[in-house]
Coordinates of C-alpha atoms in Angstrom, one line a residue:
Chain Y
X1 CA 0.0 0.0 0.0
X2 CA 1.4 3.5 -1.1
X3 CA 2.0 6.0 1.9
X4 CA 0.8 8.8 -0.4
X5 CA -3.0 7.5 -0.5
X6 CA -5.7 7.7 2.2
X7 CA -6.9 4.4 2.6
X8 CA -8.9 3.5 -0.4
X9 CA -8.4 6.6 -2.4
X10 CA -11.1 8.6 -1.0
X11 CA -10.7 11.3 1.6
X12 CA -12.6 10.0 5.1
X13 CA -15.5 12.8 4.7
X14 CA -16.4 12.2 1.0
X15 CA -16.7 8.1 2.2
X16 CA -18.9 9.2 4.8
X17 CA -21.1 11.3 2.1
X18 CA -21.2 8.2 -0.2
X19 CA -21.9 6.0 2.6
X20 CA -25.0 8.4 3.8
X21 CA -25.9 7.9 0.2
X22 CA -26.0 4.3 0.3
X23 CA -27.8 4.3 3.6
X24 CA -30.4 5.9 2.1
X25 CA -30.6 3.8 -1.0
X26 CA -30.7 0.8 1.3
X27 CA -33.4 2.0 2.9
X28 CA -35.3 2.3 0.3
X29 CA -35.0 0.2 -2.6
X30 CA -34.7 1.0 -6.4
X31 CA -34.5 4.8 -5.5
X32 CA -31.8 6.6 -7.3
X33 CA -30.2 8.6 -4.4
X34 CA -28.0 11.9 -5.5
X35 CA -24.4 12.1 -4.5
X36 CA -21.7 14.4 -4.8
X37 CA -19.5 12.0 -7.4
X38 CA -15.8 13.1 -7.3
X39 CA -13.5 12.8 -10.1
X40 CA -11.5 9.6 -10.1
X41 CA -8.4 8.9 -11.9
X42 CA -9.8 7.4 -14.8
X43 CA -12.3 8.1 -17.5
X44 CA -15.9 8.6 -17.3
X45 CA -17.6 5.3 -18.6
X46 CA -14.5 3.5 -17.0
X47 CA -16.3 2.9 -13.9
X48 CA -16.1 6.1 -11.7
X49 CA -19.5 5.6 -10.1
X50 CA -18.8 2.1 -9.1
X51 CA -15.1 3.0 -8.1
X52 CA -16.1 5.6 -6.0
X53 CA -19.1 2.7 -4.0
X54 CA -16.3 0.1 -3.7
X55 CA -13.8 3.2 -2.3
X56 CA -16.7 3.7 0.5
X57 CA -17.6 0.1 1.8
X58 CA -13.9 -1.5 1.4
X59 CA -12.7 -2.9 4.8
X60 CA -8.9 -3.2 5.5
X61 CA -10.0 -7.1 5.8
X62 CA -11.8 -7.0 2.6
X63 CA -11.3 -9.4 -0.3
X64 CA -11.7 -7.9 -3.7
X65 CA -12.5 -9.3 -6.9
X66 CA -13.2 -6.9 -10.5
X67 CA -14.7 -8.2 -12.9
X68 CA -15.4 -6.5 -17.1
X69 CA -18.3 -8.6 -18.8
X70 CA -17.4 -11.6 -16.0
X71 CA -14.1 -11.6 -17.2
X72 CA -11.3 -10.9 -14.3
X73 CA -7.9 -10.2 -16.9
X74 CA -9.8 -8.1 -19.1
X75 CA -8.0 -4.3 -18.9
X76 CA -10.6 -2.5 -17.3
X77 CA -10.9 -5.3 -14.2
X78 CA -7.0 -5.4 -14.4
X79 CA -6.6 -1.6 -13.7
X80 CA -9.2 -1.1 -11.0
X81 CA -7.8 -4.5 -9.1
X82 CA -4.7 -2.7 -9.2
X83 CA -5.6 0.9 -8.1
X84 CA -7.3 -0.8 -5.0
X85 CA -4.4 -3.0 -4.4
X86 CA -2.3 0.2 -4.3
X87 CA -4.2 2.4 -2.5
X88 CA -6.3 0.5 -0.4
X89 CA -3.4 -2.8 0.1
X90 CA -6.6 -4.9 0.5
X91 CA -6.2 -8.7 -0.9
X92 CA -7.5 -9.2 -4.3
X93 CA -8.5 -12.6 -5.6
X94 CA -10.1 -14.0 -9.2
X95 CA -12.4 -16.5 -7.3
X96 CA -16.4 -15.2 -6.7
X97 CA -16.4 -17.6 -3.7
X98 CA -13.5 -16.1 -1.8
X99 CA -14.7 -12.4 -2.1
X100 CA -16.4 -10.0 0.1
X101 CA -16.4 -7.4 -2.4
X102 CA -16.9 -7.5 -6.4
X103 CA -16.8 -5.1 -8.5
X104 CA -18.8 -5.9 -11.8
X105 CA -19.4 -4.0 -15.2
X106 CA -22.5 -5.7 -17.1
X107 CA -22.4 -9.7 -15.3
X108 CA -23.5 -11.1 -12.3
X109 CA -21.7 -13.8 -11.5
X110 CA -22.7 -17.4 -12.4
X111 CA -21.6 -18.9 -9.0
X112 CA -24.6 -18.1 -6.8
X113 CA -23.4 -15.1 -4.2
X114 CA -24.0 -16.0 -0.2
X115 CA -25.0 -13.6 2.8
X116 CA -22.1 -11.0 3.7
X117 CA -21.1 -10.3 -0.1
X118 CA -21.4 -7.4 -1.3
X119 CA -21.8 -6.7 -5.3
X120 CA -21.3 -3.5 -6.5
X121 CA -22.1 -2.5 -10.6
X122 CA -21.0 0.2 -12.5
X123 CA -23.6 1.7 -14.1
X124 CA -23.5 4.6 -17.2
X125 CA -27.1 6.2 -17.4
X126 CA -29.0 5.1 -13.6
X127 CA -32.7 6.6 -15.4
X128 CA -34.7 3.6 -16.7
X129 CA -37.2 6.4 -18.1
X130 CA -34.7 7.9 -20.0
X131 CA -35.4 6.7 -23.3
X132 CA -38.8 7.8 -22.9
X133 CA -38.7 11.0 -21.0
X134 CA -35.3 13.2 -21.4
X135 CA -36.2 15.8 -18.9
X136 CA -34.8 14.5 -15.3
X137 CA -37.6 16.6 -13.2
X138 CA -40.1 14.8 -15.3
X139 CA -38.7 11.8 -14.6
X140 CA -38.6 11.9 -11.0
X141 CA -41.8 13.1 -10.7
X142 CA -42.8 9.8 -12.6
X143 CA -40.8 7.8 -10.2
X144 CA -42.3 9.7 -7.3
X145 CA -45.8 9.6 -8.4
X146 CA -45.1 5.3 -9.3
X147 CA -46.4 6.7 -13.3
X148 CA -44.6 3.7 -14.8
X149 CA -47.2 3.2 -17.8
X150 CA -44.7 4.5 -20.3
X151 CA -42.2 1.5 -19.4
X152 CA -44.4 -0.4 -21.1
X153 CA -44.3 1.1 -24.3
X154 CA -40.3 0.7 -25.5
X155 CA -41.6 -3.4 -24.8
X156 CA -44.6 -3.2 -27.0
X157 CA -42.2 -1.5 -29.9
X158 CA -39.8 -4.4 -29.3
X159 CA -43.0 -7.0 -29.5
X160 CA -44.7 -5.2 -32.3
X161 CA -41.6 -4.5 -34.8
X162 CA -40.0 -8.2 -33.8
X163 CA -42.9 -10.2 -32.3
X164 CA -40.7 -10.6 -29.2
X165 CA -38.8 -8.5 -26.2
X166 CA -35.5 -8.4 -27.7
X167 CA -34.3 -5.6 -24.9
X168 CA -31.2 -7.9 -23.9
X169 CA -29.7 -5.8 -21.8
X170 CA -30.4 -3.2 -19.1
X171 CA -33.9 -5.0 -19.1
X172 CA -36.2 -2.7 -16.7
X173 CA -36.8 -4.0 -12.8
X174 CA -39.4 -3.1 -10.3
X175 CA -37.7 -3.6 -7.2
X176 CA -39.8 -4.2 -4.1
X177 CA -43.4 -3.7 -6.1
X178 CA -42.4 0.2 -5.6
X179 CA -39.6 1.8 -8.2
X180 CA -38.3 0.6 -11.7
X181 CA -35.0 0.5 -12.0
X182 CA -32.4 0.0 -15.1
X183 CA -29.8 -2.8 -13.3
X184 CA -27.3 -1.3 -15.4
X185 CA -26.2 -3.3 -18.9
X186 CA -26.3 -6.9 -17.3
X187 CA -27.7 -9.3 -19.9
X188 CA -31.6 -10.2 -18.8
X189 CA -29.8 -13.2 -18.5
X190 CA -28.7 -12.4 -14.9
X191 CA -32.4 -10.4 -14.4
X192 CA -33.3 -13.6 -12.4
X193 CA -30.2 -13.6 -10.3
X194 CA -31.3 -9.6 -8.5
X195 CA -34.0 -11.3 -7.8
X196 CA -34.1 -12.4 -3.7
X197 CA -30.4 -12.3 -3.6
X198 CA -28.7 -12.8 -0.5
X199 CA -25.9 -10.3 -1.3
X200 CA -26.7 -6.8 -1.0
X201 CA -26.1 -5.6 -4.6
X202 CA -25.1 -1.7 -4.9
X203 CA -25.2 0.6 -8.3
X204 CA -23.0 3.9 -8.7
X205 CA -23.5 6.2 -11.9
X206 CA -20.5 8.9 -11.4
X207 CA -21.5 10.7 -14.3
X208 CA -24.7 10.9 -13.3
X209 CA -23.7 11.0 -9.7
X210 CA -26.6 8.8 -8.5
X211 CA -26.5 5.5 -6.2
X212 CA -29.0 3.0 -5.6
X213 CA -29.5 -0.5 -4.0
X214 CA -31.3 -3.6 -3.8
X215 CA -30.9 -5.3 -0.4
X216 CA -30.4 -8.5 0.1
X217 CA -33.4 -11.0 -0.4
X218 CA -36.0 -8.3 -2.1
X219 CA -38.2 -9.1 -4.5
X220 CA -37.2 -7.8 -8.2
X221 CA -39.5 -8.3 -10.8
X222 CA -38.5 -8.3 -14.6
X223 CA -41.4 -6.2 -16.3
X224 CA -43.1 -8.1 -19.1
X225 CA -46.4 -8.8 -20.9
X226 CA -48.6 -11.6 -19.7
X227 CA -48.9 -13.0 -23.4
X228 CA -45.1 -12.4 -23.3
X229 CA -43.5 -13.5 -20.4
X230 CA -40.0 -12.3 -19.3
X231 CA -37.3 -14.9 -20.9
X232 CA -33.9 -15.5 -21.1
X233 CA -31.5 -16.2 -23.2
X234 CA -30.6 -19.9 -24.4
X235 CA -28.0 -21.3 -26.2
X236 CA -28.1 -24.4 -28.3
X237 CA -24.6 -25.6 -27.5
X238 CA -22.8 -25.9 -23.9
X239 CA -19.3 -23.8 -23.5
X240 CA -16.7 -25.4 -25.7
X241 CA -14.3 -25.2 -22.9
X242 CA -16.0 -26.3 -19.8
X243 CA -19.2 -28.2 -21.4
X244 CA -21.5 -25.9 -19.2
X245 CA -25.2 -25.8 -20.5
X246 CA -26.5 -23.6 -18.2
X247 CA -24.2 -20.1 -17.9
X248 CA -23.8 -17.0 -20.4
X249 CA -21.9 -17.8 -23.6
X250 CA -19.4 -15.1 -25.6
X251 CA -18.7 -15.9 -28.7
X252 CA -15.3 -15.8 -29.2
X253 CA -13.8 -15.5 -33.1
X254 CA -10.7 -18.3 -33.6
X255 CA -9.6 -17.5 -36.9
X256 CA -9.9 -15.6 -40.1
X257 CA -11.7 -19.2 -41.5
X258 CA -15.2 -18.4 -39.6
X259 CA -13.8 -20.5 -36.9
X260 CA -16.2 -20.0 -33.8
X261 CA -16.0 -20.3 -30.2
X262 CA -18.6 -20.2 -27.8
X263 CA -17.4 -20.1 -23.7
X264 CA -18.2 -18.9 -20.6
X265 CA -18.3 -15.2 -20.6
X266 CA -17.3 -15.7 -16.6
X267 CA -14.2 -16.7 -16.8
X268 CA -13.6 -17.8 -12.8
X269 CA -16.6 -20.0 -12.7
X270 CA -15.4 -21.9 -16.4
X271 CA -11.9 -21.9 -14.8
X272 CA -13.8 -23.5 -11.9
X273 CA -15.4 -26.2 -13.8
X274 CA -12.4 -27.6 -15.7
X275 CA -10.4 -27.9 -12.4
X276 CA -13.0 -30.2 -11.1
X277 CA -12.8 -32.2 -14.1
X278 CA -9.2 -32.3 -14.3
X279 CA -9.5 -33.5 -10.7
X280 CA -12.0 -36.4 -11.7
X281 CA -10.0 -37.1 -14.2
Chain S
X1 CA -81.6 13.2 -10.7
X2 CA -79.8 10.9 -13.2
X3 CA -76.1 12.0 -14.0
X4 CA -77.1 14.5 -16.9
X5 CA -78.5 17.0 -14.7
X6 CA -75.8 17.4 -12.5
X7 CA -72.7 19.3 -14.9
X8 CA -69.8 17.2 -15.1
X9 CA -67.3 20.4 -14.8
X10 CA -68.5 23.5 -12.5
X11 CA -65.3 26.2 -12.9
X12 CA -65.9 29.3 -10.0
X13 CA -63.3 32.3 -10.3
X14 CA -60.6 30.6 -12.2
X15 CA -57.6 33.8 -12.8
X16 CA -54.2 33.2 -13.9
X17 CA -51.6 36.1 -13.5
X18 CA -48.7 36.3 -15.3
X19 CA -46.4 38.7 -13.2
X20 CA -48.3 41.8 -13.5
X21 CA -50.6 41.0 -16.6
X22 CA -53.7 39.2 -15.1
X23 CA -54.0 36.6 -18.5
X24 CA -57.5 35.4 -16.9
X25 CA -59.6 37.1 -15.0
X26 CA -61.7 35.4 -12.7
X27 CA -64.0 33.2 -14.8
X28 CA -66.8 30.6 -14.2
X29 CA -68.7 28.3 -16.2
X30 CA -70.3 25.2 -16.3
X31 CA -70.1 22.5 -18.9
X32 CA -72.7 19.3 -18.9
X33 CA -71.8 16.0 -19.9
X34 CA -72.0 14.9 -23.2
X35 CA -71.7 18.9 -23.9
X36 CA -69.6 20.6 -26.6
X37 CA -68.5 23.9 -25.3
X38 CA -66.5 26.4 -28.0
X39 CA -64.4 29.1 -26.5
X40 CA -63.6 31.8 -29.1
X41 CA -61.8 35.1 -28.9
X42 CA -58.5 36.9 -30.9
X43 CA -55.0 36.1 -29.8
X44 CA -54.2 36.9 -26.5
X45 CA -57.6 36.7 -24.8
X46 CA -57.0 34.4 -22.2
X47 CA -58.4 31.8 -23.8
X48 CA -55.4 28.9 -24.1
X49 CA -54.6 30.4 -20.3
X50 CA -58.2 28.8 -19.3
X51 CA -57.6 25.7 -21.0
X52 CA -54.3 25.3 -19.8
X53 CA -55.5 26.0 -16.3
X54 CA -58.5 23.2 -16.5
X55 CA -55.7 20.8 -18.1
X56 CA -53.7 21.6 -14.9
X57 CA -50.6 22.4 -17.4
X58 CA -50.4 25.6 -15.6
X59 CA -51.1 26.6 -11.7
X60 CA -54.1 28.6 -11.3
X61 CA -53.8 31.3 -8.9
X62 CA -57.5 30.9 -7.4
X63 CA -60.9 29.7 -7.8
X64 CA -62.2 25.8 -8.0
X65 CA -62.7 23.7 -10.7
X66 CA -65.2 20.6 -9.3
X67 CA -65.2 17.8 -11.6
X68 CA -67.7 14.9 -11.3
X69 CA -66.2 11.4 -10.8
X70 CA -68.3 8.5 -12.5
X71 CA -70.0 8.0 -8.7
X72 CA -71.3 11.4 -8.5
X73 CA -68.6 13.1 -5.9
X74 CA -67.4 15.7 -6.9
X75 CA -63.7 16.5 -6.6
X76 CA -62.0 20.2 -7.2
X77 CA -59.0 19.6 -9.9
X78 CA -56.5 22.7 -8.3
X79 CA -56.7 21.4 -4.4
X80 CA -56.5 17.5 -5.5
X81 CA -52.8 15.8 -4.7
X82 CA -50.8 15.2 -8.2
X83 CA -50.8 11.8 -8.4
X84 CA -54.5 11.5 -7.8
X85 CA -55.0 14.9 -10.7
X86 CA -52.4 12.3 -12.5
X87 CA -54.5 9.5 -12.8
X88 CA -57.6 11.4 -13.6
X89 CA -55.8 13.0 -16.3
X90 CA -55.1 9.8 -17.9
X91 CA -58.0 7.4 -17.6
X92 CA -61.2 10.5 -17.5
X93 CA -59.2 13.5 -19.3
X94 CA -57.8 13.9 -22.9
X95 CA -56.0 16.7 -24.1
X96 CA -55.7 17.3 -28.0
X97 CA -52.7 19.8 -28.8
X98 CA -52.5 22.3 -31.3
X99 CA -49.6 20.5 -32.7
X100 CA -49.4 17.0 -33.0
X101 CA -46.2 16.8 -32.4
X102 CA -46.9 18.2 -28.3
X103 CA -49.3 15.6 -28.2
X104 CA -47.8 12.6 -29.8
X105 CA -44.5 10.2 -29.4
X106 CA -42.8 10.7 -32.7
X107 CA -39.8 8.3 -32.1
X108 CA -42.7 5.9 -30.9
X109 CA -45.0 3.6 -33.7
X110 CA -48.8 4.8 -33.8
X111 CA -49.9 1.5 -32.0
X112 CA -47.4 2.5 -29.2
X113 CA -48.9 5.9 -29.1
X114 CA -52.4 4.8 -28.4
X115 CA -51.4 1.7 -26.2
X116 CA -49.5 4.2 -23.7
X117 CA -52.6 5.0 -21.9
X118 CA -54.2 1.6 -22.0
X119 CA -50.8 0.4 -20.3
X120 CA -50.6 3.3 -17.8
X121 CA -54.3 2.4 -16.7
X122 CA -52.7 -1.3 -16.1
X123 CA -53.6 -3.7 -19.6
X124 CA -50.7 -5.9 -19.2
X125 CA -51.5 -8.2 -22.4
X126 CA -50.1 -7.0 -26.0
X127 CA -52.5 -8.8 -27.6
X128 CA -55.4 -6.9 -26.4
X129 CA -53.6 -3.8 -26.7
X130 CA -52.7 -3.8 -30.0
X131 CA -56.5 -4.9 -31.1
X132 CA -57.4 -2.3 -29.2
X133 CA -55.3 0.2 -31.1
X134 CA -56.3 -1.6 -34.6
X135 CA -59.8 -0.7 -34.0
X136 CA -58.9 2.7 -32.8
X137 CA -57.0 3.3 -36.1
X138 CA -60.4 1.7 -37.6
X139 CA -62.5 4.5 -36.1
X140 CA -60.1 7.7 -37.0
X141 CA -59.8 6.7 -40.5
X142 CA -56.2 5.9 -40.3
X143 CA -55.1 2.8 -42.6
X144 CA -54.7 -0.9 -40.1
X145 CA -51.1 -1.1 -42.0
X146 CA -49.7 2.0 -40.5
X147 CA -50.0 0.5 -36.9
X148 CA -45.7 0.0 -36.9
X149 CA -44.9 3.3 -38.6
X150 CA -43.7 6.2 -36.8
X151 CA -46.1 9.3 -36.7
X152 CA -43.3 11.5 -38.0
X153 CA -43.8 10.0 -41.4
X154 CA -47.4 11.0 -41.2
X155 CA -48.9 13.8 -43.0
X156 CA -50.5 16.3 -40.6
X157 CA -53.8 15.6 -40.3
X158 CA -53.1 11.9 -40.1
X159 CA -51.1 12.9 -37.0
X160 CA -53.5 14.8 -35.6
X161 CA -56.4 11.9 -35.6
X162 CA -54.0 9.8 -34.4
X163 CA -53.4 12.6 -31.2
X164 CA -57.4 12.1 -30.6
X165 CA -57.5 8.3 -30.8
X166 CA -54.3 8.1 -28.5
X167 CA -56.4 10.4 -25.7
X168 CA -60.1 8.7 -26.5
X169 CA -58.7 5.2 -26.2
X170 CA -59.8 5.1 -22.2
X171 CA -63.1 6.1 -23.4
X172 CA -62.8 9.8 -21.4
X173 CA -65.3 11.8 -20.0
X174 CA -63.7 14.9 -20.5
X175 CA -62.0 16.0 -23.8
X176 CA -60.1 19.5 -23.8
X177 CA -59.0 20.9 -27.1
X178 CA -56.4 23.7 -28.3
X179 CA -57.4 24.4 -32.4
X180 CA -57.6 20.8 -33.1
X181 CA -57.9 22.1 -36.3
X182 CA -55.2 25.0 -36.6
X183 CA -52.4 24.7 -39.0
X184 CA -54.2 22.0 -41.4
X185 CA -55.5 22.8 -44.7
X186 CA -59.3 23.3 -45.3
X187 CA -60.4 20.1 -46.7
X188 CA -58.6 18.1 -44.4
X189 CA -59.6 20.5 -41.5
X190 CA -63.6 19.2 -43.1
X191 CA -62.8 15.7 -42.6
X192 CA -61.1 16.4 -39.1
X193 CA -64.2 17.8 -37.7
X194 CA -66.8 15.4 -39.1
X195 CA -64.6 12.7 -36.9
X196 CA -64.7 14.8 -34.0
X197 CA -68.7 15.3 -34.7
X198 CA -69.0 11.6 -34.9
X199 CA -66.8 10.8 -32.0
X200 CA -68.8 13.5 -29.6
X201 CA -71.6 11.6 -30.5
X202 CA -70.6 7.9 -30.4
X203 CA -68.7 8.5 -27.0
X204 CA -70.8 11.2 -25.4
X205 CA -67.9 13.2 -25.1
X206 CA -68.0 16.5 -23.0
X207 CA -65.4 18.6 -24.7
X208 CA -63.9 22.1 -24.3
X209 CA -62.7 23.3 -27.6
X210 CA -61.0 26.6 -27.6
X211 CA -60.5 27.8 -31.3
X212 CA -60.4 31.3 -33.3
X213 CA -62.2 29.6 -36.3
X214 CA -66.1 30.6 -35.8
X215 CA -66.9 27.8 -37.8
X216 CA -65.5 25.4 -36.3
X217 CA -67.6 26.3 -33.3
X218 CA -70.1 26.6 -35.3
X219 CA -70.2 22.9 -36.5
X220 CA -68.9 21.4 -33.2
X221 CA -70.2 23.1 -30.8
X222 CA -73.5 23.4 -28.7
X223 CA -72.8 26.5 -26.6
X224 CA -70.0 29.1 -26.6
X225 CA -68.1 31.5 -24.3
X226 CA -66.7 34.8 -26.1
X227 CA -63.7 36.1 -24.3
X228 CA -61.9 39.0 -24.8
X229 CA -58.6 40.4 -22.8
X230 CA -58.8 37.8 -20.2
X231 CA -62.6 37.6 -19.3
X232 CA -65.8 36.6 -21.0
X233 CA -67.7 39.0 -22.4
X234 CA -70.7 37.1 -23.7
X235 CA -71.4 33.3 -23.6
X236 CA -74.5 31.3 -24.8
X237 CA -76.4 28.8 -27.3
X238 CA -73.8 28.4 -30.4
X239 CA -76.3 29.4 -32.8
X240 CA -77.6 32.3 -31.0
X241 CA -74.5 34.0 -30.3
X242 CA -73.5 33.9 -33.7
X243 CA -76.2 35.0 -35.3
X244 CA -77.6 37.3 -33.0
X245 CA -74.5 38.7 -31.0
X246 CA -74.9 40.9 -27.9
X247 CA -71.8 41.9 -26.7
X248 CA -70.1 44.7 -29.2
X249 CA -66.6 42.6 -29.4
X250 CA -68.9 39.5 -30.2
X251 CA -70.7 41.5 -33.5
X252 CA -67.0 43.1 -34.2
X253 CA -66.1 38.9 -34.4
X254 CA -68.9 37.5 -36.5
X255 CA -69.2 40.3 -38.9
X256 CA -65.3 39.6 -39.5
X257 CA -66.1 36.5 -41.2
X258 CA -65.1 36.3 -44.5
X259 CA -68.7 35.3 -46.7
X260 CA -67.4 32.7 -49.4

């Protein structure tokens, strides 16, 4: 740990101001709670919202993992592993089961989380209603006033132009029957996994300087249509690498000749899988 | 006393100020259901200032505006909470724009556009919705295979029967209107208002229609209020005000009219 850093980065005041934040986005679940966002030393987009979160609940006895699109050696996971490492001197480790704290841009990990975790996302625009409604005091007022029935309509344009949902990613939540929430660009692949999770899962925007929570074991609800129910995706071959049938696939290109690859886009739990076959073995 | 005696709207001293210029002066009417009512007057008469005022667009600065619920209570608009005035204002309340394009969703398809309401009052089953929003293409006059395109493609009188059937698809009680009919050719403008004459009927609209056309009132409307520089200055029976007006500014209106 570098003698030139307060612990973590992060003076002890702005911590404090980030973790009144969170307090209050504990407290009440979905709500996108204002912060004063700082500028951290890396770009905007990079993570600085979800930075500036993991700066405010990191314990000198915390474990840390980072993980880019459920990848742990992919740059962005890399760099941020490494900044905390420096500043903070916390351990760091690749392995979802060993940490207290992860750090995630657009995956939930595929190794269900337990009690005592804490998962916190990086999140670029916090505003489900965005797309709809680009005026932010006209937003809140529809978040205030529960005036969701515009949600609704950016699913009927994906049903009516492709006779299905196809919104992938950032697929809109209603957390605890109160406020919709975008759960930042996960795949609605891991929409199920928010869903009465014993973790306590926390979002920072930094641009947008907004936080926002889901505590552990609350009900989250993936909106839908009842003649078109909420699905996810599927894949019609397991992970070339691990044989897994049941996690999110990348596809990886092999060669110039169209060769393909489809693996586990979390790389821990794949890594996981083949040591326990290698042990069988 | 069935629900046609009682009015649906009862408006007592409605003013609006803006800074020092007093836009509406205190105002009342009444408007029945089922009822047409026209205001007319020149630029600048307070009239958009009432209608914005009813639609709750703009805060009054005093009076009452009691609207009738379907059970017979009465409830006044400008003391109600928002989110109660909300949900009025989309399941009893329409509001046609001037321009479409205030009243619409242009990056949104025309079966969106009417669905929005049905899914804000809770239908949770595209199916329905989107037969729902067939049919209400049916009844504007707008063709069933336009149901994906955007209303920006449109040409402006198709956008503006789309604007009704998006804010008649909860069946309403209440319909206010800014010149429905302002900025479209005359022809089109003929066809516009035999829908709305139809639709009135059909639905047993109540409607405020605030317009600078005479006839426009003339065809739509059962009774009218004439305002002039913020107050009204003569109201009654369509028919009688224009052809036998009272009020000096009323006669100055009517004899303006351009005979074909």
């Amino acid at each position: 740990m570098s003698g030139a850093y307060n612990f973590a980065y992060l003076d002890e005041q702005t911590k404090r101001m980030l973790r009144r934040a969170l307090l209050k986005a504990v407290a009440i679940p979905g709500y996108q709670v204002p912060f004063a966002s700082r500028d951290m030393p890396l770009p905007y987009g990079w993570g600085t919202g979800g930075i500036q979160v993991t700066a405010a609940v990191l314990g000198q006895d915390d474990v840390l993992k980072v993980i880019d699109q459920g990848a742990d050696d992919t740059t962005n996971a890399v760099s941020i592993r490494a900044f905390f490492r420096k500043t903070a001197g916390v351990a760091t480790t690749e392995r979802t089961a060993e940490a207290t704290v992860i750090q995630t841009r657009h995956r939930i990990p595929e190794r269900p989380l337990h009690a005592g975790q804490i998962l916190v996302f990086q999140v670029p625009i916090p505003e489900p209603l965005r797309f709809l409604e680009p005026r932010e005091r006209e937003t809140r007022r529809m978040h205030g006033l529960a005036d969701y029935g515009a949600m609704h309509v950016k699913l009927y344009e994906d049903v009516a132009r492709m006779g299905r949902i196809t919104t992938s990613f950032a697929y809109p939540v209603k957390v605890a029957g109160r406020y919709v929430m975008d759960p930042s660009p996960i795949p609605k692949f891991d929409n199920p996994k928010l869903h009465d999770c014993p973790a306590l899962q926390l979002f920072g925007a930094g641009r947008e300087k907004r936080v926002y929570a889901i505590p552990p074991h609350t009900t989250v609800e993936s909106l839908d249509f009842e003649d078109h129910p909420f699905e996810v995706q599927r894949w019609d071959r397991p992970c070339g690498l691990c044989g897994s049938t049941d996690s999110y696939l990348d596809e990886v290109v092999t060669d110039d000749q169209g060769g393909r690859l489809f693996c586990c886009s979390d790389t821990d739990f794949c890594r996981e899988r083949r040591d326990r076959m290698d042990e069988g073995r | 006393m069935s629900a046609h005696d009682l009015p649906l709207l009862e408006v007592r001293d409605l003013a609006k100020s803006y800074g020092g210029l007093q836009a509406l002066k205190p105002t009342g009417f009444e408007l029945w259901p089922g009822e047409v009512l026209a205001i007319v007057g020149e630029s600048g008469s307070g009239k958009t200032t009432l209608l914005s005022c009813l639609a709750g667009h703009v805060p009054a600065d005093g009076g009452s505006v009691r609207f009738r619920l379907r059970e017979g209570t009465g409830v006044d608009l400008l003391q109600m909470a928002e989110a109660e005035r909300r949900l009025l204002a989309r399941t009893e309340f329409g509001f046609v724009h001037q321009n479409p394009r205030d009243g619409l969703r242009l990056n949104i398809s025309a079966g969106g556009n009417i669905g929005e309401r049905l899914m804000a009052a809770g239908w949770r089953h595209f199916g329905r919705i989107r037969g729902e929003a067939l049919a209400w293409l049916d009844r504007v006059e707008i063709d069933r295979s336009r149901i994906d395109d955007l209303p920006r493609g449109f040409s402006g009188g198709m956008q503006q029967r789309l604007q009704i059937a998006r804010n008649l698809v909860t069946r309403p009680r209440l319909v206010l209107m800014d010149e429905p009919t302002g900025g479209l050719d005359v022809s089109v403008q003929a066809r516009l208002l035999d829908l709305l004459r139809r639709l009135v009927a059909e639905l047993d609209l109540a409607v405020v229609i605030v317009t600078h056309d005479l006839a426009v009132a003339r065809l739509l409307s059962h009774r009218m209020l004439v305002m002039r520089q913020g107050q009204v200055v003569e109201q009654g029976l369509t028919d009688r005000v224009l052809d036998d007006p009272q009020h000096p500014y009323s006669q100055l209106l009517v004899s303006s009219i351009l005979a074909a």
